[in-house]
Short mmCIF file of C-alpha atoms in Angstrom, two decimals:
data_model
loop_
_atom_site.label_atom_id
_atom_site.label_comp_id
_atom_site.label_asym_id
_atom_site.label_seq_id
_atom_site.Cartn_x
_atom_site.Cartn_y
_atom_site.Cartn_z
CA MET A 1 85.81 13.57 169.11
CA GLY A 2 85.87 15.00 165.59
CA ASN A 3 83.42 17.44 164.17
CA VAL A 4 80.15 15.88 163.09
CA SER A 5 79.28 16.83 159.62
CA LYS A 6 75.95 18.44 159.12
CA LYS A 7 74.04 17.63 155.89
CA PHE A 8 71.72 20.65 154.74
CA ILE A 9 68.91 21.46 152.57
CA ALA A 10 69.40 24.95 150.71
CA CYS A 11 65.68 26.14 150.24
CA GLY A 12 66.04 29.98 149.94
CA MET A 13 64.56 30.73 146.53
CA TYR A 14 60.98 31.54 147.60
CA ALA A 15 61.44 32.17 151.22
CA PHE A 16 61.82 35.82 151.38
CA SER A 17 59.35 36.44 154.45
CA ASP A 18 59.14 34.69 157.83
CA ASP A 19 55.82 33.15 156.93
CA LEU A 20 57.00 31.71 153.68
CA ALA A 21 60.21 30.35 155.47
CA GLY A 22 57.95 28.84 158.01
CA ALA A 23 55.84 26.99 155.56
CA TRP A 24 58.77 25.89 153.68
CA ARG A 25 60.22 24.49 157.14
CA GLN A 26 57.09 22.54 157.80
CA LEU A 27 57.35 20.91 154.33
CA PHE A 28 60.96 20.06 154.52
CA GLU A 29 60.96 18.87 158.20
CA GLY A 30 58.04 16.66 157.26
CA PHE A 31 60.10 15.45 154.18
CA CYS A 32 63.08 14.72 156.50
CA GLU A 33 60.86 12.65 158.74
CA LEU A 34 59.79 10.43 155.82
CA LEU A 35 63.39 9.56 154.88
CA ASP A 36 64.91 6.31 155.71
CA ALA A 37 64.00 5.59 159.39
CA GLY A 38 67.66 4.28 159.86
CA ASN A 39 69.15 7.49 159.02
CA LYS A 40 69.16 9.37 162.15
CA GLN A 41 71.49 12.16 161.09
CA ALA A 42 69.90 15.63 161.34
CA ILE A 43 69.54 17.78 158.26
CA VAL A 44 69.72 21.47 158.62
CA LEU A 45 67.53 23.77 156.67
CA ARG A 46 69.30 26.94 155.39
CA PHE A 47 67.02 29.59 153.80
CA ASP A 48 69.85 31.07 151.53
CA ALA A 49 70.15 31.23 147.83
CA ASP A 50 73.85 31.40 147.61
CA LEU A 51 75.14 29.41 144.73
CA ALA A 52 78.20 28.37 146.78
CA LEU A 53 75.94 26.29 149.04
CA LEU A 54 75.03 24.10 145.96
CA GLN A 55 78.80 23.27 145.61
CA ASP A 56 79.22 22.46 149.48
CA ALA A 57 80.22 18.93 150.22
CA GLU A 58 77.51 18.87 152.87
CA LEU A 59 74.73 19.68 150.47
CA PHE A 60 71.77 17.13 150.74
CA LEU A 61 69.25 18.90 148.57
CA GLY A 62 69.08 22.40 147.06
CA HIS A 63 66.67 24.64 145.15
CA THR A 64 68.11 26.78 142.39
CA CYS A 65 67.44 28.77 139.10
CA GLY A 66 67.71 26.92 135.91
CA TYR A 67 70.03 29.44 134.34
CA PRO A 68 72.86 29.01 136.79
CA LEU A 69 72.28 25.26 136.75
CA MET A 70 72.84 25.06 133.06
CA LYS A 71 75.71 27.63 132.94
CA ARG A 72 77.71 26.85 136.18
CA LEU A 73 76.42 24.00 138.27
CA LYS A 74 75.40 21.00 136.10
CA ASP A 75 78.67 19.16 136.72
CA GLN A 76 78.23 19.47 140.44
CA VAL A 77 74.35 18.87 140.87
CA ILE A 78 71.59 17.29 139.02
CA PRO A 79 67.89 18.30 138.97
CA PHE A 80 65.35 15.64 139.94
CA CYS A 81 62.08 17.40 140.42
CA VAL A 82 60.33 20.94 140.28
CA PRO A 83 57.81 22.46 142.40
CA VAL A 84 54.68 23.02 140.61
CA PHE A 85 52.99 26.26 141.67
CA ASP A 86 49.29 27.36 140.87
CA VAL A 87 49.78 31.18 140.04
CA PRO A 88 49.16 33.08 136.75
CA GLY A 89 52.03 32.55 134.33
CA THR A 90 52.56 28.79 135.12
CA ASP A 91 51.57 25.74 133.31
CA GLY A 92 52.33 22.68 135.08
CA LYS A 93 56.18 22.52 135.57
CA LEU A 94 56.67 25.49 133.38
CA TYR A 95 56.80 29.09 134.65
CA SER A 96 57.23 32.60 133.05
CA SER A 97 58.12 36.08 133.97
CA ARG A 98 55.86 39.16 134.04
CA PHE A 99 57.21 42.18 132.33
CA ILE A 100 56.16 45.16 134.49
CA VAL A 101 56.20 48.90 134.35
CA ALA A 102 54.96 51.55 136.93
CA ALA A 103 51.11 51.77 137.19
CA ASN A 104 51.18 55.35 135.95
CA SER A 105 53.71 54.58 133.05
CA SER A 106 52.82 55.13 129.38
CA ILE A 107 54.51 52.01 128.22
CA GLU A 108 52.25 49.34 126.90
CA ALA A 109 54.74 46.91 125.32
CA LEU A 110 58.47 46.07 125.35
CA ASP A 111 59.23 47.67 122.07
CA GLU A 112 58.37 50.98 123.82
CA CYS A 113 61.08 50.38 126.30
CA ARG A 114 64.01 51.59 124.04
CA GLU A 115 66.44 53.93 125.79
CA LYS A 116 64.45 53.33 129.01
CA VAL A 117 66.09 51.99 132.36
CA ALA A 118 65.73 48.25 132.97
CA ALA A 119 65.95 46.50 136.46
CA MET A 120 67.28 42.92 136.79
CA ASN A 121 67.64 40.89 139.94
CA ALA A 122 70.80 39.23 138.82
CA ALA A 123 72.98 38.75 135.76
CA ASP A 124 72.69 34.92 136.14
CA SER A 125 68.86 34.81 136.58
CA ASN A 126 66.78 33.10 134.01
CA SER A 127 63.63 34.84 135.09
CA GLY A 128 65.13 38.31 135.60
CA MET A 129 67.69 38.39 132.76
CA ASN A 130 67.58 35.58 130.39
CA VAL A 131 63.93 35.70 129.32
CA LEU A 132 63.98 39.42 129.09
CA ARG A 133 67.16 39.51 126.94
CA HIS A 134 65.36 36.80 124.71
CA ALA A 135 62.33 38.96 124.41
CA ILE A 136 64.37 42.09 123.47
CA ALA A 137 66.36 40.05 121.02
CA ARG A 138 63.13 39.13 119.24
CA LEU A 139 62.69 42.86 118.58
CA ASN A 140 65.85 43.00 116.36
CA PRO A 141 67.21 45.66 118.65
CA SER A 142 70.41 47.62 117.87
CA ALA A 143 72.38 47.33 120.95
CA PRO A 144 72.25 48.94 123.49
CA PHE A 145 68.47 48.71 123.64
CA PHE A 146 68.18 50.21 127.30
CA SER A 147 69.85 53.50 128.44
CA ARG A 148 70.86 51.63 131.49
CA VAL A 149 70.44 48.22 133.17
CA VAL A 150 70.30 48.29 137.11
CA GLN A 151 71.25 45.09 138.96
CA THR A 152 69.08 45.00 142.11
CA GLY A 153 69.80 41.79 143.95
CA SER A 154 66.26 40.37 144.07
CA HIS A 155 63.03 40.34 142.39
CA LEU A 156 61.45 42.27 145.29
CA ASN A 157 64.15 44.96 144.77
CA SER A 158 63.38 45.10 141.22
CA LEU A 159 59.68 45.42 141.67
CA LYS A 160 60.42 48.29 144.22
CA ALA A 161 62.53 50.06 141.72
CA VAL A 162 59.88 49.88 139.09
CA ALA A 163 57.25 51.07 141.57
CA ASP A 164 59.30 54.14 142.74
CA GLY A 165 60.36 55.08 139.15
CA THR A 166 64.02 54.39 139.83
CA THR A 167 63.79 51.97 136.82
CA ASP A 168 61.08 51.78 133.89
CA VAL A 169 60.77 48.03 133.31
CA ALA A 170 61.72 44.67 134.73
CA ALA A 171 61.11 40.94 134.41
CA ILE A 172 59.68 39.33 137.64
CA ASP A 173 59.47 35.57 138.09
CA CYS A 174 55.60 34.93 138.15
CA VAL A 175 55.78 32.96 141.30
CA SER A 176 57.89 35.60 143.16
CA TYR A 177 55.30 38.16 141.79
CA GLN A 178 52.35 36.30 143.32
CA LEU A 179 54.25 35.99 146.66
CA ILE A 180 55.05 39.60 146.88
CA GLN A 181 51.60 40.57 145.95
CA ASP A 182 50.30 38.20 148.75
CA HIS A 183 52.58 40.06 151.37
CA TRP A 184 52.92 43.52 149.89
CA PRO A 185 49.74 44.25 147.97
CA GLU A 186 50.19 48.12 148.23
CA LEU A 187 53.49 47.73 146.61
CA VAL A 188 52.30 45.57 143.67
CA ALA A 189 49.44 48.02 143.19
CA LYS A 190 52.19 50.54 141.99
CA VAL A 191 53.10 48.40 138.97
CA ARG A 192 51.29 46.74 136.09
CA SER A 193 52.23 43.90 133.75
CA ILE A 194 52.67 44.44 130.00
CA GLY A 195 53.08 40.90 129.10
CA PHE A 196 54.65 37.57 130.01
CA SER A 197 57.85 35.85 128.81
CA VAL A 198 58.16 32.61 127.18
CA LYS A 199 57.75 29.74 129.65
CA THR A 200 60.62 27.44 130.61
CA CYS A 201 60.91 24.77 133.32
CA GLY A 202 60.60 26.00 136.81
CA LEU A 203 63.28 26.32 139.45
CA PRO A 204 64.56 22.64 140.22
CA LEU A 205 65.31 20.81 143.25
CA VAL A 206 68.81 19.34 142.77
CA LEU A 207 71.07 16.56 144.30
CA PRO A 208 74.81 16.42 144.31
CA ARG A 209 76.13 14.25 141.55
CA SER A 210 78.18 12.60 144.26
CA SER A 211 74.99 11.09 145.80
CA ILE A 212 72.92 10.57 142.67
CA ASP A 213 73.88 6.80 142.34
CA ASP A 214 72.53 5.99 145.84
CA ALA A 215 69.39 8.09 145.60
CA ASP A 216 65.93 6.66 144.95
CA LEU A 217 64.68 9.69 142.87
CA GLU A 218 61.06 8.39 142.62
CA LEU A 219 60.89 7.85 146.43
CA LEU A 220 62.30 11.40 146.99
CA VAL A 221 59.56 12.85 144.78
CA LYS A 222 57.03 10.70 146.46
CA ASN A 223 58.02 11.74 149.94
CA LEU A 224 58.16 15.36 148.90
CA ASN A 225 54.56 15.20 147.75
CA GLN A 226 53.42 13.34 150.96
CA ALA A 227 55.19 15.98 153.02
CA LEU A 228 53.24 18.69 151.11
CA ALA A 229 49.90 16.86 151.79
CA ASP A 230 50.70 16.55 155.49
CA ILE A 231 51.23 20.04 156.20
CA PRO A 232 48.29 22.45 157.01
CA GLU A 233 46.14 23.68 154.07
CA SER A 234 46.97 27.16 155.04
CA SER A 235 50.64 26.44 154.29
CA ARG A 236 50.03 25.06 150.98
CA ILE A 237 47.80 27.93 150.00
CA ARG A 238 50.55 30.44 151.34
CA LEU A 239 53.16 28.76 149.02
CA HIS A 240 50.68 28.38 146.17
CA LEU A 241 52.19 24.91 145.82
CA ARG A 242 50.45 22.21 144.18
CA GLY A 243 52.99 19.44 144.09
CA PHE A 244 56.38 18.12 142.73
CA GLU A 245 56.96 16.66 139.33
CA PRO A 246 60.16 14.75 138.13
CA VAL A 247 62.51 16.59 135.77
CA THR A 248 65.76 15.88 134.12
CA LEU A 249 68.64 18.09 132.85
CA GLU A 250 67.18 17.93 129.33
CA ASP A 251 64.12 19.78 130.59
CA TYR A 252 66.33 22.83 131.23
CA GLN A 253 68.13 22.90 127.71
CA PRO A 254 65.34 25.34 126.41
CA ILE A 255 66.91 27.97 128.91
CA VAL A 256 70.33 27.63 127.00
CA GLU A 257 68.41 27.93 123.66
CA LEU A 258 66.96 31.24 124.60
CA GLU A 259 70.42 32.46 125.41
CA ASN A 260 71.83 31.06 122.16
CA PHE A 261 68.84 32.90 120.25
CA ALA A 262 69.87 36.16 121.86
CA ILE A 263 73.54 35.59 120.94
CA ASP A 264 72.58 34.67 117.28
CA SER A 265 70.39 37.73 117.00
CA GLY A 266 73.38 39.99 118.01
CA TYR A 267 72.09 40.71 121.50
CA PRO A 268 74.33 38.71 123.79
CA ARG A 269 74.14 40.90 126.73
CA LEU A 270 70.97 42.62 128.37
CA ILE A 271 72.02 46.25 127.61
#
């Protein structure tokens, strides 16, 4: 017999602890049970944020950041809904980033960060790079603005770098910030916010373009919301998740406009 293909859901964006992953597992397992009863093929959950997964032929559904969606992935996948969170810095399907410094820092605003060291989770992150670049571009900087920019690999690592004084400032996705605060309050007590970025559409759930013609998008969103309602209240609270709302690719165009503003302002790179 040949190998049986395994469709999978990539859901690693906000699953950086065992209990968060467990809550997402409850939700997506319930969602899979609500799918077509005639579809008996098992769907595997993969708690990984690797963009390569979103281009895998076996992808059923994925969760990604809006910046790589618009810059690298929009020809392979298409957004159909967005999780709506109830945390400071969100507004319906929109979210923002907190600009943070160490709790004992004298910095009170971004324009005081000239020649300081910045942390960013990844160069292709909307919440860690793009919105910070946009905010600095609005200050009419003469590049370079920072003395150095350190790539940390995650929002958690960026927050740690600011907390321990390795870096001076970072932009942290407001949902990640809340989840980190829930799990490591003593760490978050070592930083403070000096403001929020502009709001953009939250991290979308996406489908492969190859499957979009056969997908009932309205039913998928309905099933996600039903699955959320079916999990224990404690899991909903743990995720700070209110529901799922439909989105289209056009909802993410403002992310590109933030980049274009920075480029037009003579600040194309976060430096």
